[in-house]
CSV table of C-alpha atoms in Angstrom, one decimal:
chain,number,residue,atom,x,y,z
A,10,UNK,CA,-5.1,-27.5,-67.2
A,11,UNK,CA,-5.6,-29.8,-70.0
A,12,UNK,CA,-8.8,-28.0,-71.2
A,13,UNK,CA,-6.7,-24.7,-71.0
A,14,UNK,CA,-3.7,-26.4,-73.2
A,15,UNK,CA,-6.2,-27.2,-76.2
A,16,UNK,CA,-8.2,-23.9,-75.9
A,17,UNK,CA,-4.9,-22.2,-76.0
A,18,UNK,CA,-3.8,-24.4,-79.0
A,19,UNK,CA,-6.8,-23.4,-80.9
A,20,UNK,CA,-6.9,-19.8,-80.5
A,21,UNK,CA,-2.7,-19.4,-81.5
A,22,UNK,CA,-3.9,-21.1,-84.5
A,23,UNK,CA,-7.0,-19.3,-85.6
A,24,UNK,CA,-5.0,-16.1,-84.0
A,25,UNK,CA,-1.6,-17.0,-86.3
A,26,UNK,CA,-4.3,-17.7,-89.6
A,27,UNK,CA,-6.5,-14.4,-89.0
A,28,UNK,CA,-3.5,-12.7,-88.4
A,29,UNK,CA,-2.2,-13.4,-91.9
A,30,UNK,CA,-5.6,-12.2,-93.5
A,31,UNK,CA,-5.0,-8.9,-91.9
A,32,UNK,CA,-1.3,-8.3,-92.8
A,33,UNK,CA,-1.4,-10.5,-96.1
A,34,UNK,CA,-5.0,-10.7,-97.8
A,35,UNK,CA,-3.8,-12.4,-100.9
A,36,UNK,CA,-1.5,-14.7,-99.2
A,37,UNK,CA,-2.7,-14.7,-95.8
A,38,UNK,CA,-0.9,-18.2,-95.3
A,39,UNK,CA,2.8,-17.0,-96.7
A,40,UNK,CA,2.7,-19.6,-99.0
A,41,UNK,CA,4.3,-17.8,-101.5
A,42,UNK,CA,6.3,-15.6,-99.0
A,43,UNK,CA,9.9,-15.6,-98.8
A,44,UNK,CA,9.2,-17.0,-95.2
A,45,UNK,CA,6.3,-18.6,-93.8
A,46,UNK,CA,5.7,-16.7,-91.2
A,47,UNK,CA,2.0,-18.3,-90.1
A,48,UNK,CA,4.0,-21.3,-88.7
A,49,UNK,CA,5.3,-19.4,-85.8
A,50,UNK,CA,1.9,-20.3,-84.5
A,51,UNK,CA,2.3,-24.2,-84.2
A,52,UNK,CA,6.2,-23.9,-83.5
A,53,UNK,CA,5.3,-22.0,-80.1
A,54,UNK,CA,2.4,-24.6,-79.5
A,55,UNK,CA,5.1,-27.3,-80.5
A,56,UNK,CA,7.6,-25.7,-77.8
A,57,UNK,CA,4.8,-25.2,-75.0
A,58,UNK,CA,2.8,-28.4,-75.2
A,59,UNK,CA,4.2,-30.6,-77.1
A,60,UNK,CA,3.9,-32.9,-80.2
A,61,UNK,CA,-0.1,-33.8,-80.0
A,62,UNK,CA,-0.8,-30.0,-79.8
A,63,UNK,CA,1.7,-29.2,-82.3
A,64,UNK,CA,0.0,-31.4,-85.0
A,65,UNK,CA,-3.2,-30.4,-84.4
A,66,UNK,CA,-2.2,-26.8,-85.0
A,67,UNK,CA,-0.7,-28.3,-88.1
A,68,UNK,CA,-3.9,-29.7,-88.9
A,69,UNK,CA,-5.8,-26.2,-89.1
A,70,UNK,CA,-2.9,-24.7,-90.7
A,71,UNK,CA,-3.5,-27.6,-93.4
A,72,UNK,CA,-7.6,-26.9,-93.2
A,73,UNK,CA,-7.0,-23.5,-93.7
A,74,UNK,CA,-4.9,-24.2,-97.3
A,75,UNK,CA,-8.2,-26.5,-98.3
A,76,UNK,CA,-10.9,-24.0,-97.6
A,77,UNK,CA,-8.9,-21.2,-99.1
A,78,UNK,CA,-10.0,-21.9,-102.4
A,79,UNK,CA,-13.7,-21.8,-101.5
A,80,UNK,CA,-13.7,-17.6,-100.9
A,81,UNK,CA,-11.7,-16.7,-103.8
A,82,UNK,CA,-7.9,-17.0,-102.4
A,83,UNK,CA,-6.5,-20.0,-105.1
A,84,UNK,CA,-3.4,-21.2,-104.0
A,85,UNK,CA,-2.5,-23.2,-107.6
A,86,UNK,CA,-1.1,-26.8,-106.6
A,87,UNK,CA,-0.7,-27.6,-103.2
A,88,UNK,CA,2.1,-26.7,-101.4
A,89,UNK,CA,3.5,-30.3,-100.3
A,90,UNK,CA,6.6,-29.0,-99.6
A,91,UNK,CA,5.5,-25.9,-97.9
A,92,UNK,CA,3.3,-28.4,-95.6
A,93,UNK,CA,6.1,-31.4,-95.2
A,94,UNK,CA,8.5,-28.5,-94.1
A,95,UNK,CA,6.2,-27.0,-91.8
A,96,UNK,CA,5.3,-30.5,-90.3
A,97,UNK,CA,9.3,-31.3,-90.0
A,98,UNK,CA,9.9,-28.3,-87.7
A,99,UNK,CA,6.6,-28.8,-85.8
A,100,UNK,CA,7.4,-32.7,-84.9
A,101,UNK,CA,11.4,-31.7,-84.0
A,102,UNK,CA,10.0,-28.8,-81.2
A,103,UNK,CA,7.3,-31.3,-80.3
A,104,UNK,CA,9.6,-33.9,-79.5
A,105,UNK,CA,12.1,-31.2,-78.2
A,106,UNK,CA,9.3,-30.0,-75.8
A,107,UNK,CA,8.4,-32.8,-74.7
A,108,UNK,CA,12.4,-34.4,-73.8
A,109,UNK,CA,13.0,-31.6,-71.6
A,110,UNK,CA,9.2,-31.4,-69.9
A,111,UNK,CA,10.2,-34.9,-69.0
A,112,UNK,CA,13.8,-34.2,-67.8
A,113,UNK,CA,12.2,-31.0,-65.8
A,114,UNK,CA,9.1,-33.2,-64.5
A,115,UNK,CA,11.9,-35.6,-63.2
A,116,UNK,CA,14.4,-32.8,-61.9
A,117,UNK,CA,11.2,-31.7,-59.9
A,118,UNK,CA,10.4,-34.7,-58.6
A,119,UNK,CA,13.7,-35.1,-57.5
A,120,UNK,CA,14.1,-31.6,-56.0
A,121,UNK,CA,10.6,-32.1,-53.5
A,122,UNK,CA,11.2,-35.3,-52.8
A,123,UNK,CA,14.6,-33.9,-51.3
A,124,UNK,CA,13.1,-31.1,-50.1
A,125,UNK,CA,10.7,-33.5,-47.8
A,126,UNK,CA,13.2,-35.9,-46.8
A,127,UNK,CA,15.5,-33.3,-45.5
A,128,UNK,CA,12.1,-31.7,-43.4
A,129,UNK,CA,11.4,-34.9,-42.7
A,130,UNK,CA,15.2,-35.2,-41.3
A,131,UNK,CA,15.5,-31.7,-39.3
A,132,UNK,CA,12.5,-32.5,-37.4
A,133,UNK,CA,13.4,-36.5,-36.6
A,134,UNK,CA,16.7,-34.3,-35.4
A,135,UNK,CA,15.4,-31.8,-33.1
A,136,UNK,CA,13.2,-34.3,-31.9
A,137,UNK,CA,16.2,-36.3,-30.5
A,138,UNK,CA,17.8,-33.4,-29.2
A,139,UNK,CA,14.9,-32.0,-27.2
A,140,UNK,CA,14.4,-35.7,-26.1
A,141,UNK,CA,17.9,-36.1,-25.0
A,142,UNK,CA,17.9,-32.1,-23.0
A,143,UNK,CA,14.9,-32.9,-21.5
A,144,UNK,CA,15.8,-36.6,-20.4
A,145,UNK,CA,19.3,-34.9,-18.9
A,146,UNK,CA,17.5,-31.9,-16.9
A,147,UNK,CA,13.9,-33.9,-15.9
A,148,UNK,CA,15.0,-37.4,-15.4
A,149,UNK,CA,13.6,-37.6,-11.9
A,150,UNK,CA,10.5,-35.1,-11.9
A,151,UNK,CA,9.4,-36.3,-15.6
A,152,UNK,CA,10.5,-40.1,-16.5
A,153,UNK,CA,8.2,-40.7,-19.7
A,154,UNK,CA,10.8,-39.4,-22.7
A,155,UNK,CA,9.5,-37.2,-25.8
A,156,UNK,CA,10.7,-40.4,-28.0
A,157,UNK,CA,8.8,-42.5,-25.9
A,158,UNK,CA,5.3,-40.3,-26.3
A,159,UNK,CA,6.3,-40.1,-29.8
A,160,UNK,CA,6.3,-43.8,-30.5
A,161,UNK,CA,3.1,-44.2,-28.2
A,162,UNK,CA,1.5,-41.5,-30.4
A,163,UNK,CA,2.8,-43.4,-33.9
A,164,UNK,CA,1.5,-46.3,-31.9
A,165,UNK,CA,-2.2,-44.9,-31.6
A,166,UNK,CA,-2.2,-43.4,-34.8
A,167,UNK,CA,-1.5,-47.2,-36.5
A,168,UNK,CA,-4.5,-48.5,-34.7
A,169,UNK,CA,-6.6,-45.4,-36.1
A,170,UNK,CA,-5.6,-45.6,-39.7
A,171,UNK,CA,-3.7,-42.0,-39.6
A,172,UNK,CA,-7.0,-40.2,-38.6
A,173,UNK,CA,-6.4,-37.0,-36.4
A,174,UNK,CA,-9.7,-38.2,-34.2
A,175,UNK,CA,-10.7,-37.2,-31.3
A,176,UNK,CA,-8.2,-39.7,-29.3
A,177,UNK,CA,-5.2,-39.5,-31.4
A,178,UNK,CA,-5.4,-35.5,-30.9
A,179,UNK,CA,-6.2,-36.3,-27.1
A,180,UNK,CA,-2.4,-37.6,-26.6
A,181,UNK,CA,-0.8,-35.2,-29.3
A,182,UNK,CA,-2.0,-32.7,-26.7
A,183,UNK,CA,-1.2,-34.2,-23.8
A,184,UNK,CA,2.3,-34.3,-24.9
A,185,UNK,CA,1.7,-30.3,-25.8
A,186,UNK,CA,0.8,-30.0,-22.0
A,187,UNK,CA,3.7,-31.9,-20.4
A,188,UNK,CA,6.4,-30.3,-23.0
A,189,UNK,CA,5.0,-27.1,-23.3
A,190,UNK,CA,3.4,-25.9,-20.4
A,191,UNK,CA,-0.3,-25.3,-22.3
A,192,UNK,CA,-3.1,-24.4,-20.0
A,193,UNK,CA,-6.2,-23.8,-22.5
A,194,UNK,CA,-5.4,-24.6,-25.8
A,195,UNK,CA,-7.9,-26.4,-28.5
A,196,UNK,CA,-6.9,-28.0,-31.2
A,197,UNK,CA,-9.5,-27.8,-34.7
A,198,UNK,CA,-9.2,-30.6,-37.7
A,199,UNK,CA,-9.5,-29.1,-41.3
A,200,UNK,CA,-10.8,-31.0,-44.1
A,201,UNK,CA,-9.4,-32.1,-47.1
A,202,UNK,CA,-9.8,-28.6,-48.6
A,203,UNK,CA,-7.8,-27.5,-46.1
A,204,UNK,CA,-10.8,-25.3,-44.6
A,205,UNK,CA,-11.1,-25.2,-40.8
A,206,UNK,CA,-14.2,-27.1,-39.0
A,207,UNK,CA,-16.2,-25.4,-36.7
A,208,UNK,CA,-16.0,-27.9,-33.8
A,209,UNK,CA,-12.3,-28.7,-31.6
A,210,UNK,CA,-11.4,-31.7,-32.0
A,211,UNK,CA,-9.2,-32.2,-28.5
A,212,UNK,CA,-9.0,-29.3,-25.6
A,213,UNK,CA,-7.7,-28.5,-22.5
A,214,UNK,CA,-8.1,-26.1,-19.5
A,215,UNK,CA,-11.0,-23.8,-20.5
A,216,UNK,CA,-10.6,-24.6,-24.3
A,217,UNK,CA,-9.8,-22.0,-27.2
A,218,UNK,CA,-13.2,-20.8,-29.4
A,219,UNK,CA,-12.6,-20.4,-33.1
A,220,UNK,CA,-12.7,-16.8,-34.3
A,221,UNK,CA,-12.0,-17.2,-38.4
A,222,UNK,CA,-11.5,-13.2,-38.6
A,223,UNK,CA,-8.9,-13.1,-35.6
A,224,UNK,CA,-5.6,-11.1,-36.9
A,225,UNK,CA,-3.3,-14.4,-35.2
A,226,UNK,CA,-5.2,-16.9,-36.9
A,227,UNK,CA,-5.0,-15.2,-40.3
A,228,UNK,CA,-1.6,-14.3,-40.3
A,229,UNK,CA,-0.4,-18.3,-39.3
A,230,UNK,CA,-2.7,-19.7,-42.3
A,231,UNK,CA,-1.2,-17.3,-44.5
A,232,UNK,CA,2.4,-17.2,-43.9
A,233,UNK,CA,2.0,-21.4,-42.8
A,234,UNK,CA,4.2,-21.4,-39.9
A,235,UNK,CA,3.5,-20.5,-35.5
A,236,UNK,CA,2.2,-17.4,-34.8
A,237,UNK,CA,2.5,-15.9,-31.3
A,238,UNK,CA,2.0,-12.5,-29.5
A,239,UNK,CA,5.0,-9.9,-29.1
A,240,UNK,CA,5.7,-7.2,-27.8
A,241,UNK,CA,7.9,-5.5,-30.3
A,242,UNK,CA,6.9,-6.3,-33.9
A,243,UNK,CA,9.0,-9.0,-35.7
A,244,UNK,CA,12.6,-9.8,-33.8
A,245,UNK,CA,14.8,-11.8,-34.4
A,246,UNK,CA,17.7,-12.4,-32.0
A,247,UNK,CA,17.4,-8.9,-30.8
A,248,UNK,CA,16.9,-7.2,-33.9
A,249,UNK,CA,13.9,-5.8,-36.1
A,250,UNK,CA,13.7,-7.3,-39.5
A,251,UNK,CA,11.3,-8.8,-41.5
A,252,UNK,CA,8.9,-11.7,-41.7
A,253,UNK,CA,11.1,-13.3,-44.9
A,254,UNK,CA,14.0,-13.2,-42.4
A,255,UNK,CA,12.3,-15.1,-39.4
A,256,UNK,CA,13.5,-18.6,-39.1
A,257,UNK,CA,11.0,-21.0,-40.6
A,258,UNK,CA,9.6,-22.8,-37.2
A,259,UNK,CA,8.4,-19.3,-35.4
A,260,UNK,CA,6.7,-16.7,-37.1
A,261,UNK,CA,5.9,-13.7,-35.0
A,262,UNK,CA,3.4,-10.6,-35.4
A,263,UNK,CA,2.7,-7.2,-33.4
A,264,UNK,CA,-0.8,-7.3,-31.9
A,265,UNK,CA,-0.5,-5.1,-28.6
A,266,UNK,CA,-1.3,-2.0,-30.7
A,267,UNK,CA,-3.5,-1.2,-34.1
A,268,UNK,CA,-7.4,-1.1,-34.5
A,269,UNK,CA,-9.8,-3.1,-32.6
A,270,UNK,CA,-10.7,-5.5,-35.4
A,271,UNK,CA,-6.9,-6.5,-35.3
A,272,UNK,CA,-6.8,-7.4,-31.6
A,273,UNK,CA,-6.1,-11.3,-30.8
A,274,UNK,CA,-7.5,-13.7,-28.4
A,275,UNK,CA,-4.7,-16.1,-29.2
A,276,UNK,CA,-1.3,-16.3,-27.4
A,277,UNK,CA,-0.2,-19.3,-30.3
A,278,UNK,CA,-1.8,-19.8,-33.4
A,279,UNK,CA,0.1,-23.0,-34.3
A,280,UNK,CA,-0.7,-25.3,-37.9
A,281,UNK,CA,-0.5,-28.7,-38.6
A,282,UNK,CA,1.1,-29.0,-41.7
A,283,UNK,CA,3.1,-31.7,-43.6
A,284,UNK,CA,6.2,-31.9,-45.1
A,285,UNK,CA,4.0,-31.8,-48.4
A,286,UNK,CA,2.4,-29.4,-47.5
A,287,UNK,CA,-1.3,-30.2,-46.3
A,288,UNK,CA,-2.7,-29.0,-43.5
A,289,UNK,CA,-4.3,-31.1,-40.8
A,290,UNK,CA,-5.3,-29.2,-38.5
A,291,UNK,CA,-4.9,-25.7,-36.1
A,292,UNK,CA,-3.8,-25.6,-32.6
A,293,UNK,CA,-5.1,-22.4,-30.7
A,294,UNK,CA,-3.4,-21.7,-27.2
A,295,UNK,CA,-5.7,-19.1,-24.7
A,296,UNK,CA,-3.7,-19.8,-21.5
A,297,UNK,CA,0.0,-20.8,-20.9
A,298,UNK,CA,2.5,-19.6,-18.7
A,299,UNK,CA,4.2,-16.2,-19.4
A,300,UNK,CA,7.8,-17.6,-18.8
A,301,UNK,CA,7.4,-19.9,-20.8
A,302,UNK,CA,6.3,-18.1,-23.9
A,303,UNK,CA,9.6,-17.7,-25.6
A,304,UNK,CA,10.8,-18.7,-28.7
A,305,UNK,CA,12.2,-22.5,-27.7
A,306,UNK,CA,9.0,-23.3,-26.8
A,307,UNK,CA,7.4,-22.2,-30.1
A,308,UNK,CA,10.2,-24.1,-32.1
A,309,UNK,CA,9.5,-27.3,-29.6
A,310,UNK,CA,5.1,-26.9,-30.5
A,311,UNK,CA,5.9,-26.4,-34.3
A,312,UNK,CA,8.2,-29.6,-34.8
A,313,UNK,CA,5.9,-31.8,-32.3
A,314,UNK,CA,3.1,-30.4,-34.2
A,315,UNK,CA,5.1,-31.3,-38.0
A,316,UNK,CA,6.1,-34.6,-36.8
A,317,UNK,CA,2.7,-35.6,-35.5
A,318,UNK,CA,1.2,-34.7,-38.6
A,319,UNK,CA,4.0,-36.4,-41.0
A,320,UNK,CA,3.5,-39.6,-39.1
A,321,UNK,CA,-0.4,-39.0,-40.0
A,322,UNK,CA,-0.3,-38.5,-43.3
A,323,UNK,CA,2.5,-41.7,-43.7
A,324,UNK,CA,-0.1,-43.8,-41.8
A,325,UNK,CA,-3.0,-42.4,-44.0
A,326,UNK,CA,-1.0,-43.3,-46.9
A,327,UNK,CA,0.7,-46.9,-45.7
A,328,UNK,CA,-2.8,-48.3,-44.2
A,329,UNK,CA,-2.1,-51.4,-46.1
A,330,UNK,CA,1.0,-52.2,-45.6
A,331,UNK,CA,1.0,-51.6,-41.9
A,332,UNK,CA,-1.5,-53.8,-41.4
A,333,UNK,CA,0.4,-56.7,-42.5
A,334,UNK,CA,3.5,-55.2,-41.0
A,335,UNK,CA,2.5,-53.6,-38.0
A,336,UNK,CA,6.3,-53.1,-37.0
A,337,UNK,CA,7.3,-51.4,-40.6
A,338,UNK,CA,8.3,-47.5,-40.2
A,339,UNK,CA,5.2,-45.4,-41.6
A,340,UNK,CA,7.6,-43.3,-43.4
A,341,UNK,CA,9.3,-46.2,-45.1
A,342,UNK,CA,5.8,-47.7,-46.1
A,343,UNK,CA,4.6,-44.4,-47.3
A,344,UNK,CA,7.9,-43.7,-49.3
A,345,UNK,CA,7.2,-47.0,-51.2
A,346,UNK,CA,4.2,-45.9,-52.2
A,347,UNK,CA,5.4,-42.7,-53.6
A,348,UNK,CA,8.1,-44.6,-55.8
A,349,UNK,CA,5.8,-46.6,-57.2
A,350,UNK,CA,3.8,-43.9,-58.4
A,351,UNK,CA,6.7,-41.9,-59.5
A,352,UNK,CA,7.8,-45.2,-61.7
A,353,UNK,CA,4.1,-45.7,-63.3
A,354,UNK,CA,3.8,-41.4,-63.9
A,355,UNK,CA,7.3,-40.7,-65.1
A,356,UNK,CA,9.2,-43.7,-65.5
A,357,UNK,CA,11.5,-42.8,-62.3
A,358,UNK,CA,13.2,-46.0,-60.9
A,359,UNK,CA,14.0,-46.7,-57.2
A,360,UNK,CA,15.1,-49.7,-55.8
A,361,UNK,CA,14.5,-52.0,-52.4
A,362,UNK,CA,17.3,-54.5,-51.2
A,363,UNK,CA,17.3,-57.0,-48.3
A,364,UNK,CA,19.8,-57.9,-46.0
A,365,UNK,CA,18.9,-61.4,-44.2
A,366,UNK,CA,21.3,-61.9,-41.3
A,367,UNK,CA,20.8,-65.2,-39.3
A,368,UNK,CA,20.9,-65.0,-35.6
A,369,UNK,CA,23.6,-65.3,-33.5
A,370,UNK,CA,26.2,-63.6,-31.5
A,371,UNK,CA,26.8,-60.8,-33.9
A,372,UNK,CA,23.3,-59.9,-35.2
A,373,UNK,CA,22.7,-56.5,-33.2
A,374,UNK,CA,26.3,-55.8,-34.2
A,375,UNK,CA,25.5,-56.2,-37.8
A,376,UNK,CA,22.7,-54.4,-38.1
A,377,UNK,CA,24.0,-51.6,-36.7
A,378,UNK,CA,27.0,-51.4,-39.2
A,379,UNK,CA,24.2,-51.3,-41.7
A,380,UNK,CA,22.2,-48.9,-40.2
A,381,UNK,CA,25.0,-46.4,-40.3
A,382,UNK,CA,25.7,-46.9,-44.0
A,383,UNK,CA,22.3,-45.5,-45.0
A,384,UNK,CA,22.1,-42.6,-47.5
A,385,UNK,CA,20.3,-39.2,-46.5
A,386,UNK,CA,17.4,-40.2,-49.1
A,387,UNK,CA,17.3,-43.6,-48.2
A,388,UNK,CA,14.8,-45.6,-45.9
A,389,UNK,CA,15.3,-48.2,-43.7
A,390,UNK,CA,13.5,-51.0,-41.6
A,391,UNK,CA,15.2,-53.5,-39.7
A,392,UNK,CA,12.8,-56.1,-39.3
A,393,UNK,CA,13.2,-58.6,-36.7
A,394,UNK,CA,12.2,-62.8,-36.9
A,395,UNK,CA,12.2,-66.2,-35.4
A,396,UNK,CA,15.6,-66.6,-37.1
A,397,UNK,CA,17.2,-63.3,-37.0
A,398,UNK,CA,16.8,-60.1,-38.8
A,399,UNK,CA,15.9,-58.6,-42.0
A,400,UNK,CA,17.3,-55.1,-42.8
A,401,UNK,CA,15.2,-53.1,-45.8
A,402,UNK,CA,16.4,-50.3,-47.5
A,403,UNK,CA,14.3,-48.3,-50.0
A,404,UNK,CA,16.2,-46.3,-52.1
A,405,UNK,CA,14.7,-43.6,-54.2
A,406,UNK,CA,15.9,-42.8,-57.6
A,407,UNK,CA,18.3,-45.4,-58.1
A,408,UNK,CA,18.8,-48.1,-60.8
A,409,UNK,CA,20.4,-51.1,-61.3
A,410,UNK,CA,24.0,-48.9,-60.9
A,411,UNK,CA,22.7,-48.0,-57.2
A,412,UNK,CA,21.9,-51.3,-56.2
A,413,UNK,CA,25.7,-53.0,-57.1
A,414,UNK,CA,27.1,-49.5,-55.4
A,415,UNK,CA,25.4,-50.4,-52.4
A,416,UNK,CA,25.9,-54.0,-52.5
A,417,UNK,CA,29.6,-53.5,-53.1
A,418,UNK,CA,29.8,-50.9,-50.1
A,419,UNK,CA,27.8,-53.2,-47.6
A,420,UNK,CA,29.6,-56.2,-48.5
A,421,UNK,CA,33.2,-54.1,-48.1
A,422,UNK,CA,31.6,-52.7,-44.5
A,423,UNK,CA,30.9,-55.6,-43.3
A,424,UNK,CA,34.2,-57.6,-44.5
A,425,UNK,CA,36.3,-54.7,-42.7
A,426,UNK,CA,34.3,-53.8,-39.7
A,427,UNK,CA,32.9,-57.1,-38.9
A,428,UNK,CA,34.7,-59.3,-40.7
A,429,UNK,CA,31.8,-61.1,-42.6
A,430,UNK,CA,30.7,-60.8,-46.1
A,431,UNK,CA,27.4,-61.1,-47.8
A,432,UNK,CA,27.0,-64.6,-49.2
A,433,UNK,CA,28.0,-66.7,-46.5
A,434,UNK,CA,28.1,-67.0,-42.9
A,435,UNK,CA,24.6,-66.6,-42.1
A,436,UNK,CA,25.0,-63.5,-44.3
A,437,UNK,CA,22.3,-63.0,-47.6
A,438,UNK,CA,21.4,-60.0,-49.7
A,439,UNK,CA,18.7,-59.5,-52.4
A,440,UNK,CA,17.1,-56.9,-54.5
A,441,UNK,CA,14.9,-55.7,-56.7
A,442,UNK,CA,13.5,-52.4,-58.7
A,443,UNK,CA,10.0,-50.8,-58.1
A,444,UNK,CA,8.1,-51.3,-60.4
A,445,UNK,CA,4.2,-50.3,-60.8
A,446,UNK,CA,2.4,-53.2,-59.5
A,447,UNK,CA,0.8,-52.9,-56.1
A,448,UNK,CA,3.9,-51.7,-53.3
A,449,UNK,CA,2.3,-54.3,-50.9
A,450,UNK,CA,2.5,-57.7,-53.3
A,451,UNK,CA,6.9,-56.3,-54.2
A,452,UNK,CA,7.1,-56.0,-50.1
A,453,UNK,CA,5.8,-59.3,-49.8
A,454,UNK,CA,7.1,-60.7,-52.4
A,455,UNK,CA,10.8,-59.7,-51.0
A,456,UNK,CA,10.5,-60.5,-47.6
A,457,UNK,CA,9.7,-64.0,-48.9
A,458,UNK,CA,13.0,-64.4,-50.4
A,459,UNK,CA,14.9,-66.2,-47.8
A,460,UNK,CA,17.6,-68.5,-48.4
């Protein structure tokens, strides 16, 4: 990308000079021209890349005035203000360019860290749901709850450093098995291309072999959400439509017809895919009851598949700090660590503030009240000691302002609902920006406050 930037630079420039030899041989620079048209060249540069390519655009413009000279083209006394003008407009749509490619870097930032928080949010909700349906109709015949094989799993993958190994996948499909009737199903890591292995990393039943070229398997990579056999190509709720109108967790395709190089040995082709986007991994499903083959099930693989692999990828990320804090959220560690590289790349401030609430009576109470006062974009860790409780939150793209607006709203919160403020009473509160040191020393550093 940056070798592109400076290639293009040049070849504007030498594009803008030789273009003024063709339509201008005596003044193929418009120095004497009513306009100078040759610095359209490093104004576009300017406006596309910025000041640094701008004035080395400027640079060959000037170049060009020097050697003109030397094949017969005199230009009389240099044109100072021919080149100081030139130079002014080149430095105002450099710095023009490069406000707004900030602002717009920022604005993007913004827009997919929003994107994967609310992901992150719609599965951590359907999980709940389908844990709470399932807990109502199985209670008896099935006692172990989807949260409670969730945290097991987040366990497991915290004492494997976020790798998708051999035993971490083990459990993920176990809980495939129990919650989604699988019978022979395999499940195949990819790399950090993204590219497929050869081998299964965890199976079950009579396994699932890996055929690259199957139709199934091609169309789940390429569209990046579950693919599963009909019968009647692409409905939804009853009606024939198109793959851009599916909903976003099933995505189905019409095998029980066309040539035989687009058959399918697959009932699920299923990825492993982050909220960011990487892919983990590729569940293939052979065997599985016919009744149960319907499109709740597919939503209920796809988010136990996202979830398993967001809480990979935060472990990957967090392996630090969840070794020192075994008991911190993955996602909260591995959101810290994404501030602080937002702050040292593009200046973008977020902000972490501690509650300390001394036991007694009162303290689940408390933390509670705080717990519902959280922001959609914010994280949160309620961390529990010998002498009560610390309650973290992380919150993303917010400066000094944020911080007193949440101070001000916890401290009203708790005077009204609890009838405590912050300050006294067993009550404390600190705080402090992110800034670009290492994530795990400004942890540390403000779990330490205690007063």
């Amino acid at each position: 990308m940056i070798l592109d930037r400076w290639l293009e630079t040049f070849a504007i420039t030498a594009i803008a000079v030789t273009g003024g030899f063709l339509l201008n041989s005596s003044d193929p620079l418009f120095v004497h021209a009513r306009f100078p048209w040759v610095w359209f060249g490093p104004l576009l540069i300017a406006l596309r890349y910025g000041i640094a390519p701008g004035l080395v655009s400027t640079g060959g413009i000037c170049l060009a005035l020097l050697v003109m000279p030397r094949f017969g083209l005199p230009i009389g006394e240099f044109p100072t203000n021919y080149v100081l003008g030139g130079l002014l407009m080149v430095l105002i749509t450099g710095q023009f360019s490069d406000i707004w490619s900030k602002r717009l870097r920022h604005a993007n930032q913004l827009s997919n860290h929003t994107s994967e928080r609310f992901e992150q949010l719609s599965r951590a909700y359907f999980m709940v749901r389908l844990s709470h349906d399932r807990l109502e109709q199985n209670l008896i015949s099935r006692p172990v709850t989807l949260r409670d094989a969730m945290i097991n799993l987040r366990n497991l993958l915290a004492k494997h450093d976020g790798r998708m190994d051999s035993e971490t996948s083990a459990a993920l499909l176990s809980i495939l098995m129990h919650y989604c009737s699988l019978e022979s199903a395999a499940i195949y890591p990819a790399n950090d291309d993204g590219e497929l292995l050869d081998v299964p990393i965890a199976k079950c039943g009579k396994g699932a072999p890996l055929n690259r070229d199957d139709l199934l398997l091609r169309s789940a990579i390429e569209s990046g959400y579950s693919a599963y056999q009909a019968i009647n190509r692409h409905i939804v709720e009853g009606r024939p439509s198109a793959p851009s109108a599916l909903s976003s967790a099933v995505w189905s395709v019409d095998v029980s017809h066309g040539e035989s190089n687009e058959q399918t040995s697959y009932l699920v082709v299923a990825p492993m895919r982050t909220s960011s986007g990487k892919l983990l991994g590729l569940l293939l499903v052979t065997e599985m009851p016919f009744l149960n083959l319907h499109r709740e099930t597919l939503q209920i693989m796809g988010v136990l598949l996202a979830y398993s692999s967001d809480q990979a990828e935060s472990v990957e990320r967090a392996r630090d700090i969840l070794g020192l804090f075994p008991d911190c959220p993955p996602n909260f560690a591995a959101e810290l660590i994404k501030t602080v590289r937002l702050k040292r790349d593009l200046h973008v401030s977020s902000a972490l503030v501690m509650v300390q609430v001394m036991a007694d009576s009162r303290l689940d109470e408390i933390c509670k009240t705080m717990e519902r006062q959280q922001r959609g974009l914010d994280h949160s860790w309620l961390r529990t000691t010998d002498w009560g409780a610390q309650f973290v939150t992380l919150m993303p793209f917010s400066g000094p302002a944020s911080i007193e607006g949440y101070k001000s709203r916890i401290h009203e919160i708790l005077q009204r609902q609890v009838g405590r403020s912050t300050g006294q009473e067993g009550i404390t509160m600190h705080s402090t920006s992110v800034t670009t040191d290492d994530p795990l020393v400004q942890l540390v550093a403000l779990l330490e406050e205690k007063q």
